[in-house]
mmCIF file of C-alpha atoms in Angstrom:
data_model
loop_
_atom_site.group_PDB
_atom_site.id
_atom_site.type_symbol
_atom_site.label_atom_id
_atom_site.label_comp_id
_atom_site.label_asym_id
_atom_site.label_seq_id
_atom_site.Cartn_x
_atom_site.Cartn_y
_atom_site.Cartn_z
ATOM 1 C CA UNK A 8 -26.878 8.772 14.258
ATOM 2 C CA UNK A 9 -24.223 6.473 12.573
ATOM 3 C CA UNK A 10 -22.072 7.572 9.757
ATOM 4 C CA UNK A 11 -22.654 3.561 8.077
ATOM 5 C CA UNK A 12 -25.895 1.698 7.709
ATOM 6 C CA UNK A 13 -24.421 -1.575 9.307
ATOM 7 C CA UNK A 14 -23.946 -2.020 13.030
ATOM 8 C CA UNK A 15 -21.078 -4.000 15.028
ATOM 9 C CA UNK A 16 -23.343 -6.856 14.931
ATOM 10 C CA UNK A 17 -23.652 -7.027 11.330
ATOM 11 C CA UNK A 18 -20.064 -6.343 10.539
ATOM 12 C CA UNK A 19 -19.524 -8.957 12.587
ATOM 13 C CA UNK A 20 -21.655 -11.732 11.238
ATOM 14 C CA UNK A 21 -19.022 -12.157 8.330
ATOM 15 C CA UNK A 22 -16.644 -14.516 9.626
ATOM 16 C CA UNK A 23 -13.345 -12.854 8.832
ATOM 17 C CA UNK A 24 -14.413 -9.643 11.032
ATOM 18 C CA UNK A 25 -15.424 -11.818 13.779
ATOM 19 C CA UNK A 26 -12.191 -13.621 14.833
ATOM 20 C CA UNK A 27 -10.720 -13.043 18.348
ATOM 21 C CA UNK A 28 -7.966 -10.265 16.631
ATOM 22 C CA UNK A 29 -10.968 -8.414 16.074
ATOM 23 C CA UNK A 30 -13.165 -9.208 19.253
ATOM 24 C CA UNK A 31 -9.726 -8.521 21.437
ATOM 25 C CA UNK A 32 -8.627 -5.432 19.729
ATOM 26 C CA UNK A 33 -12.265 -3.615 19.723
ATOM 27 C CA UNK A 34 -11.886 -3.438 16.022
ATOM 28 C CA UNK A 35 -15.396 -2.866 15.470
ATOM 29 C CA UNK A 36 -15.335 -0.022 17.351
ATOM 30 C CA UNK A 37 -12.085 1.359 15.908
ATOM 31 C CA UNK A 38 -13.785 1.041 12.995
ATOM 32 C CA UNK A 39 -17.122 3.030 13.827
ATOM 33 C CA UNK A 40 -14.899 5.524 15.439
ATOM 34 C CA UNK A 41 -12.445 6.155 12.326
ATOM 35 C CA UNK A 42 -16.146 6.145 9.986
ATOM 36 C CA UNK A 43 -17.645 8.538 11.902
ATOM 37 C CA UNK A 44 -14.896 11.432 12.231
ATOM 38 C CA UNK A 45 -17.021 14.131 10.805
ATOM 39 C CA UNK A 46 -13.692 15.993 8.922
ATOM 40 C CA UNK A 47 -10.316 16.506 9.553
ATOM 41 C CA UNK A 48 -8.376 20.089 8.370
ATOM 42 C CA UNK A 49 -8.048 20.797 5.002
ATOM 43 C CA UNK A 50 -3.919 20.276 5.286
ATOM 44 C CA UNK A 51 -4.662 16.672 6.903
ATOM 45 C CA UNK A 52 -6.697 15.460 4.699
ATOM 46 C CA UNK A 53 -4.623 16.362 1.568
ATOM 47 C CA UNK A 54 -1.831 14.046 3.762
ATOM 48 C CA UNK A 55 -4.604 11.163 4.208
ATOM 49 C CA UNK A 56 -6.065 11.676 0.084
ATOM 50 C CA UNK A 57 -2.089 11.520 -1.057
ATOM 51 C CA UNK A 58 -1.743 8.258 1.024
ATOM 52 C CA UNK A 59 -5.284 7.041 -0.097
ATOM 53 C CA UNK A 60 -4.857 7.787 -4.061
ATOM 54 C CA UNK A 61 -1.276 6.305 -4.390
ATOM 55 C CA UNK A 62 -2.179 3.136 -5.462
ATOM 56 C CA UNK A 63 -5.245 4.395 -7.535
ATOM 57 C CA UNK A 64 -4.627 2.482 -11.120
ATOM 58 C CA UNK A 65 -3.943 5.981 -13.223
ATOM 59 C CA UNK A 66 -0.599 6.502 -9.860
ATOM 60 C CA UNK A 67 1.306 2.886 -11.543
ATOM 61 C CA UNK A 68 2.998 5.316 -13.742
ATOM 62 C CA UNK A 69 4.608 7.371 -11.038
ATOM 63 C CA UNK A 70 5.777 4.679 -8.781
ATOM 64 C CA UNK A 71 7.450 2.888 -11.647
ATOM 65 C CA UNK A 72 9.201 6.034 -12.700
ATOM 66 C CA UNK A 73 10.255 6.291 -9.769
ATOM 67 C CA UNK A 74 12.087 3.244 -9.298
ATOM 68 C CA UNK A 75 13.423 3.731 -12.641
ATOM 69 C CA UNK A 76 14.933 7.269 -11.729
ATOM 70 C CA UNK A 77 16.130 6.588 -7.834
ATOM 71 C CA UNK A 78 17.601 3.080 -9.283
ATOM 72 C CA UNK A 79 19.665 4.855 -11.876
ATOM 73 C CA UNK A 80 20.519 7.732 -10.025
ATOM 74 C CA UNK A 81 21.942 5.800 -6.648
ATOM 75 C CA UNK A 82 23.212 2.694 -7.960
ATOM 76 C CA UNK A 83 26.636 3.514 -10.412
ATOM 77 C CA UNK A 84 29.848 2.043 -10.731
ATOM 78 C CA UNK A 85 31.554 5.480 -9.271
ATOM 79 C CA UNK A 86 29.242 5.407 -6.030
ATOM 80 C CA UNK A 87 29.030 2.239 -3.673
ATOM 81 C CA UNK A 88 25.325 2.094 -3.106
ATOM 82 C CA UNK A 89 23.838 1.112 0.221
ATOM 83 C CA UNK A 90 21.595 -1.646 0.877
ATOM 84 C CA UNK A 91 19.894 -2.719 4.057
ATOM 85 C CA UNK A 92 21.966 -5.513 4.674
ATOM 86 C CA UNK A 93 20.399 -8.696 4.051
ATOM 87 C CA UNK A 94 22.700 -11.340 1.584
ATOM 88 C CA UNK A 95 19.729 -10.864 -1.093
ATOM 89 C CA UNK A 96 20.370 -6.885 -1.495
ATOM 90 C CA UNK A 97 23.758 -7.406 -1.900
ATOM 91 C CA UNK A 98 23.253 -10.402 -4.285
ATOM 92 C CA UNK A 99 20.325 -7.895 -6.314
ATOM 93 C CA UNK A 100 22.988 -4.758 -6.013
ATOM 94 C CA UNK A 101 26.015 -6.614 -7.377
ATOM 95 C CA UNK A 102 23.621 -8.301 -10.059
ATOM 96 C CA UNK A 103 21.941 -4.601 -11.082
ATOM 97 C CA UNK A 104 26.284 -3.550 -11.436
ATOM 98 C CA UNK A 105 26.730 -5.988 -14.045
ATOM 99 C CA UNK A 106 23.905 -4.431 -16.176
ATOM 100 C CA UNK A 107 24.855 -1.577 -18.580
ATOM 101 C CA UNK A 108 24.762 1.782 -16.260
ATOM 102 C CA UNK A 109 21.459 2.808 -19.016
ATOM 103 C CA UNK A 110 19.383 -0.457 -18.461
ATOM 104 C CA UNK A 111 19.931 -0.708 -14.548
ATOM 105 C CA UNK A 112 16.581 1.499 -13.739
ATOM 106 C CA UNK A 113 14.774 -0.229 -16.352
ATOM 107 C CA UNK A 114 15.509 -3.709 -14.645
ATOM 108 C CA UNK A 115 14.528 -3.017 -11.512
ATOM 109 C CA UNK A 116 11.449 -1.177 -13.095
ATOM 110 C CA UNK A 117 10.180 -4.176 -14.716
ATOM 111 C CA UNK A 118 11.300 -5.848 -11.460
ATOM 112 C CA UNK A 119 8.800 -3.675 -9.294
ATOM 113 C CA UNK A 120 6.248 -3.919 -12.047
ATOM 114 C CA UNK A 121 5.970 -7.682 -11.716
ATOM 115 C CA UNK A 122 5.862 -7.431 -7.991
ATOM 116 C CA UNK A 123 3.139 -5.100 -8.763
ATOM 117 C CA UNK A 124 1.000 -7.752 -10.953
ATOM 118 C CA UNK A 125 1.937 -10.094 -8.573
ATOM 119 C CA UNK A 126 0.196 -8.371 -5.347
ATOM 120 C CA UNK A 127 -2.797 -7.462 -7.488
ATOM 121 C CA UNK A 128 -3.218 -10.927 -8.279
ATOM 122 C CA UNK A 129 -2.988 -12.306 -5.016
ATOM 123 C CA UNK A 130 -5.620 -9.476 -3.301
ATOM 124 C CA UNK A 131 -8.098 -10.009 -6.479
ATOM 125 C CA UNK A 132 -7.749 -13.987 -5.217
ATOM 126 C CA UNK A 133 -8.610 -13.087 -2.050
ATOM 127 C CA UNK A 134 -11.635 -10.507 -2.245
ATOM 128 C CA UNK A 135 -13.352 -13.085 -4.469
ATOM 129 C CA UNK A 136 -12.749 -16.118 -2.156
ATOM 130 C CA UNK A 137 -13.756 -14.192 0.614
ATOM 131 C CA UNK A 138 -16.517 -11.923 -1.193
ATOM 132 C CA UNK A 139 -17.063 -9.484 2.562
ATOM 133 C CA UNK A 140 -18.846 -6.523 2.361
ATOM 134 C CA UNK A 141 -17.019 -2.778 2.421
ATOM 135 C CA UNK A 142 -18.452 0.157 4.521
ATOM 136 C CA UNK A 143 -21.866 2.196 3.102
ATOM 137 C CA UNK A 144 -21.501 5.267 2.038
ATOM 138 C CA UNK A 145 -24.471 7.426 3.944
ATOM 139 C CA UNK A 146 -27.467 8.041 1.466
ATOM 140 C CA UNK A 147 -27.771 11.432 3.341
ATOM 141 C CA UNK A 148 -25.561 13.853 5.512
ATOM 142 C CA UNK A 149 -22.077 12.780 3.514
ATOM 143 C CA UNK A 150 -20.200 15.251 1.127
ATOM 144 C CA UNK A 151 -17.778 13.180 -0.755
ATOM 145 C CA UNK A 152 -16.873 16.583 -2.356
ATOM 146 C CA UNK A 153 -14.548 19.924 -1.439
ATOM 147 C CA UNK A 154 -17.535 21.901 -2.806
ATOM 148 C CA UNK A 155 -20.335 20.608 -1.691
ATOM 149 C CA UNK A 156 -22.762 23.003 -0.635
ATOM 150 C CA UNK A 157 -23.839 23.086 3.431
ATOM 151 C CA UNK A 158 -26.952 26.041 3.591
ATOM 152 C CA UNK A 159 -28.774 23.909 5.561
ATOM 153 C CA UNK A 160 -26.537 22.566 7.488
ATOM 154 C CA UNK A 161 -27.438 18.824 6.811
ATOM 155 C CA UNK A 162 -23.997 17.551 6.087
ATOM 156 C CA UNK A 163 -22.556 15.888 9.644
ATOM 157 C CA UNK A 164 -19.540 13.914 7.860
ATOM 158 C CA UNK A 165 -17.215 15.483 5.192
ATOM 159 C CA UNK A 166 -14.244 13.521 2.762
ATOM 160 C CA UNK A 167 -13.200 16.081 0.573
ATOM 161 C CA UNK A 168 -11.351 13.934 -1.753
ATOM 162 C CA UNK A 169 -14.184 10.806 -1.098
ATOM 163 C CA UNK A 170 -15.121 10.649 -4.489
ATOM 164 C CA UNK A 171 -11.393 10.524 -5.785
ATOM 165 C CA UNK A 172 -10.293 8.166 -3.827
ATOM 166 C CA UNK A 173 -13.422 5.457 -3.782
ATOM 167 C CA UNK A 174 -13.004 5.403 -7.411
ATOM 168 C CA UNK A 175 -12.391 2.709 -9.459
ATOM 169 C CA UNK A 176 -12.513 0.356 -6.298
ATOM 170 C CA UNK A 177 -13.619 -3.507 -6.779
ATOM 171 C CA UNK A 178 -16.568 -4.877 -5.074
ATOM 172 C CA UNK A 179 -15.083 -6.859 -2.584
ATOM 173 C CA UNK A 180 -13.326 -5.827 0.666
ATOM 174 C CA UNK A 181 -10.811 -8.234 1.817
ATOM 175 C CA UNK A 182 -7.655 -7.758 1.952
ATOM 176 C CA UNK A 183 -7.191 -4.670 1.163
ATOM 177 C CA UNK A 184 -5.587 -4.399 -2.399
ATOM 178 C CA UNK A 185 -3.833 -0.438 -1.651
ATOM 179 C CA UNK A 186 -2.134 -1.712 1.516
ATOM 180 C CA UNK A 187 -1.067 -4.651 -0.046
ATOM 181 C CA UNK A 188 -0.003 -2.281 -2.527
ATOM 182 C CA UNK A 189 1.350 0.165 0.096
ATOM 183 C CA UNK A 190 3.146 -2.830 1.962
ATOM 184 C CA UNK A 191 4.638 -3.986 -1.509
ATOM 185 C CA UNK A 192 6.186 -0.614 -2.753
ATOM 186 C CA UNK A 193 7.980 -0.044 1.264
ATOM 187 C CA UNK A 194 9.428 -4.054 1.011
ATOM 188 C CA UNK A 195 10.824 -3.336 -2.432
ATOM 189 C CA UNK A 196 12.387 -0.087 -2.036
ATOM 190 C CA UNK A 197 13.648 -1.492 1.102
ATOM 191 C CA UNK A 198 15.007 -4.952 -0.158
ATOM 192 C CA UNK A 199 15.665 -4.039 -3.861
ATOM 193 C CA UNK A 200 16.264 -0.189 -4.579
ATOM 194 C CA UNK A 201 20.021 0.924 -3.335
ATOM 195 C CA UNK A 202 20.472 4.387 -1.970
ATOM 196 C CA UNK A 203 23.979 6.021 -0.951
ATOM 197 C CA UNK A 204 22.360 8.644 1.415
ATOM 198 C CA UNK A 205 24.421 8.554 4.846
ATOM 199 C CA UNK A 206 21.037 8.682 6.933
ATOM 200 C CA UNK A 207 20.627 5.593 8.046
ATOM 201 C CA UNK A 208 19.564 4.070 11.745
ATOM 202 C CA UNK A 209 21.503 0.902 12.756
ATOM 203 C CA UNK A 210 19.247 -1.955 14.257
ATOM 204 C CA UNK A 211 21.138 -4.807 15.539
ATOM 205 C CA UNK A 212 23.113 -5.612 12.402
ATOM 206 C CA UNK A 213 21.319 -3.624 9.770
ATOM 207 C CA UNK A 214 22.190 -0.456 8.703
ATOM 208 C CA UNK A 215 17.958 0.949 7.535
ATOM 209 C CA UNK A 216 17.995 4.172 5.551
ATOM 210 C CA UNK A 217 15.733 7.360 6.817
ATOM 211 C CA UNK A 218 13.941 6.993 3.566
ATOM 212 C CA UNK A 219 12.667 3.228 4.215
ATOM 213 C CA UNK A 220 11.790 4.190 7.868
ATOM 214 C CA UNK A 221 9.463 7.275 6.796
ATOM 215 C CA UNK A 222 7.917 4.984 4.173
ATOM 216 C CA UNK A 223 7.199 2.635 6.958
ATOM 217 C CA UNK A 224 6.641 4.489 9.430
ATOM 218 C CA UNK A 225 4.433 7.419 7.834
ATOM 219 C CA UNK A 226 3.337 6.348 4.452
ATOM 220 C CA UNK A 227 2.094 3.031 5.190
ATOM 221 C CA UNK A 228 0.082 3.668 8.098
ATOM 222 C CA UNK A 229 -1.236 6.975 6.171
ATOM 223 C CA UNK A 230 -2.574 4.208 3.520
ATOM 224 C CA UNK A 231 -3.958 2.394 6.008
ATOM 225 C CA UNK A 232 -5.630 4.936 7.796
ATOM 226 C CA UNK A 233 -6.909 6.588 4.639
ATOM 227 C CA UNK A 234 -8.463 3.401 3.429
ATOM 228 C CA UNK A 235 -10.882 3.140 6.613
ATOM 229 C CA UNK A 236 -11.328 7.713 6.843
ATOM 230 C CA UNK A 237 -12.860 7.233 3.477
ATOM 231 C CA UNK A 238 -14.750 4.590 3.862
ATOM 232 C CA UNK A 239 -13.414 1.420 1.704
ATOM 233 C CA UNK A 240 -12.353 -0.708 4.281
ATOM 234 C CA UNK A 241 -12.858 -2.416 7.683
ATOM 235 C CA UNK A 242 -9.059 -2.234 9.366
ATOM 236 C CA UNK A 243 -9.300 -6.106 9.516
ATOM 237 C CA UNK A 244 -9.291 -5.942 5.466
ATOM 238 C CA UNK A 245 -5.896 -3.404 5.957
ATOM 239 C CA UNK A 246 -4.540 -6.246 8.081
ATOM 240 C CA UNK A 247 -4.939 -8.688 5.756
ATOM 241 C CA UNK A 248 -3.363 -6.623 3.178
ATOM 242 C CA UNK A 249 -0.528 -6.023 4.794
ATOM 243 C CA UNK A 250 -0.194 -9.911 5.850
ATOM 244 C CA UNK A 251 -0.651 -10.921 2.548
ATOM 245 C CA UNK A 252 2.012 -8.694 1.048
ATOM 246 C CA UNK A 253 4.443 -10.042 3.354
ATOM 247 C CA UNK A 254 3.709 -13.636 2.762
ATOM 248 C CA UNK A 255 4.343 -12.753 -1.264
ATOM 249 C CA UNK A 256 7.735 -11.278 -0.910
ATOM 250 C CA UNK A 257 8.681 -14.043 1.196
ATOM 251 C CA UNK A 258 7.423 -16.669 -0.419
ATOM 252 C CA UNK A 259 6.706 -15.218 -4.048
ATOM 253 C CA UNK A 260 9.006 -12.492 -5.071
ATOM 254 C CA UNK A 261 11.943 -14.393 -5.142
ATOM 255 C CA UNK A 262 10.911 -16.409 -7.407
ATOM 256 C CA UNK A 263 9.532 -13.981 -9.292
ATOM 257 C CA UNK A 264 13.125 -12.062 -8.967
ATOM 258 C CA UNK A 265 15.109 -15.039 -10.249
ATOM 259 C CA UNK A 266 12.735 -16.119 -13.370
ATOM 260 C CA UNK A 267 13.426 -12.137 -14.149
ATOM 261 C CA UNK A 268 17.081 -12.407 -13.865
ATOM 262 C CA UNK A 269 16.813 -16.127 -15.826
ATOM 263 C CA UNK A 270 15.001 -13.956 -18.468
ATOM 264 C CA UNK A 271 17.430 -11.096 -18.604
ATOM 265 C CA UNK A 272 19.839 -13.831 -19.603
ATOM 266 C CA UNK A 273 18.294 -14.821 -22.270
ATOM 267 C CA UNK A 274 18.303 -11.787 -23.917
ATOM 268 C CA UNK A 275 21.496 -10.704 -23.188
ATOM 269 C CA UNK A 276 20.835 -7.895 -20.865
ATOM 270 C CA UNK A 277 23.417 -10.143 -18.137
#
């Protein structure tokens, strides 16, 4: 018994899960095998539902906050904030110093914000050109609930926090529009949001605070991973999320940055 109602085969038949990244890489499988975990412990999944509701609509709030508070906090004319190295944090940090110490956080808040809008746009592009098909949820044997009742012993897969976290999801599947999300929020804090801490891991010529590394190295793949556990995605559309958030802050977000600086100068905030 299967935890979905569509086989390899089918998944397959839609072009973008049938491409030799996933024939080579078994994703199919990965996939069936990730679906079909029956439930994890109740400490782990609170871990994968945190990294699977972060980019829920109502969670925009926090992030920009955020931003907002770590921005104003790290990045003051007493304390020499820290940047990852690359010319364009430098050029952002010594921009952000010229601001009035009270409107720093708010610039780079509106700065994440459009990056933010930006993403979205780009994923809601790309689920409607490529209109594929997301995982079905199990008419029967699947609690999408912490409470739900088990007498009979009929439920064989459990997502505690299933209902919470499939909410408010579009109808198609690819790319994936949290790890885009996910992908977007670890570039910007590592490109764009200064921190003084003295934890930092050299690599080759870059100096990469603790803080970006977890958010790579823990949070993202916890989106990722909680996007397939509760059954929204195929890994491909995770993939393509990722890719695609990528390809906008290389080829997007700096324009984006330097129409927002253009319109901070217009307005006097510069």
């Amino acid at each position: 018994m299967t935890i979905t109602t569509r086989s390899i085969a089918q998944h397959e038949s839609e072009w973008i899960y049938s491409t030799i990244l996933t024939r080579q890489l078994k994703l199919s499988s990965l996939n069936d095998y990730i679906h079909q975990i029956p439930q994890v412990p109740l400490i782990v999944e609170l871990y994968i539902f945190l990294c699977g509701y972060a980019f829920n609509p109502i969670m925009v709030p926090l992030w920009l906050g955020l931003v907002n508070v770590v921005t104003s906090t790290e990045l003051s004319d007493a304390v020499a904030a820290k940047f990852s190295g690359t010319t364009i944090n430098e050029q952002w940090g010594k921009l952000l110093l010229t601001i009035d110490s009270n409107k720093r956080g708010h610039m780079n808040m509106v700065f994440y914000l459009a990056t933010v809008l930006v993403t979205l746009l780009f994923t809601e592009l790309g689920k409607a050109s490529f209109a594929t098909t997301r995982p079905k949820i199990p008419t029967s044997g699947y609690a999408t609930i912490m409470s739900a009742d088990d007498k009979n012993n009929s439920i064989k897969w459990k997502r505690r926090f299933g209902s919470l976290v499939a909410s408010l999801k579009s109808k198609h599947s690819f790319p994936s529009g949290d790890s885009s999300q996910a992908m977007n929020l670890c570039l910007f804090f590592f490109r764009y949001v200064p921190t003084t801490s003295s934890k930092v891991i050299t690599l080759g010529s870059h100096a990469i605070p603790v803080r970006d590394i977890a958010l790579f190295l823990m949070f993202l793949p916890g989106v990722v991973f909680a996007r397939v556990f509760y059954l929204c995605h195929w890994i491909e559309d995770c993939i393509g999320g990722v890719s695609l958030s990528l390809l906008i802050h290389w080829l997007v977000i700096p324009i984006v940055r330097e129409n927002l600086v253009d319109l901070a100068r217009r307005f006097g905030l510069i």
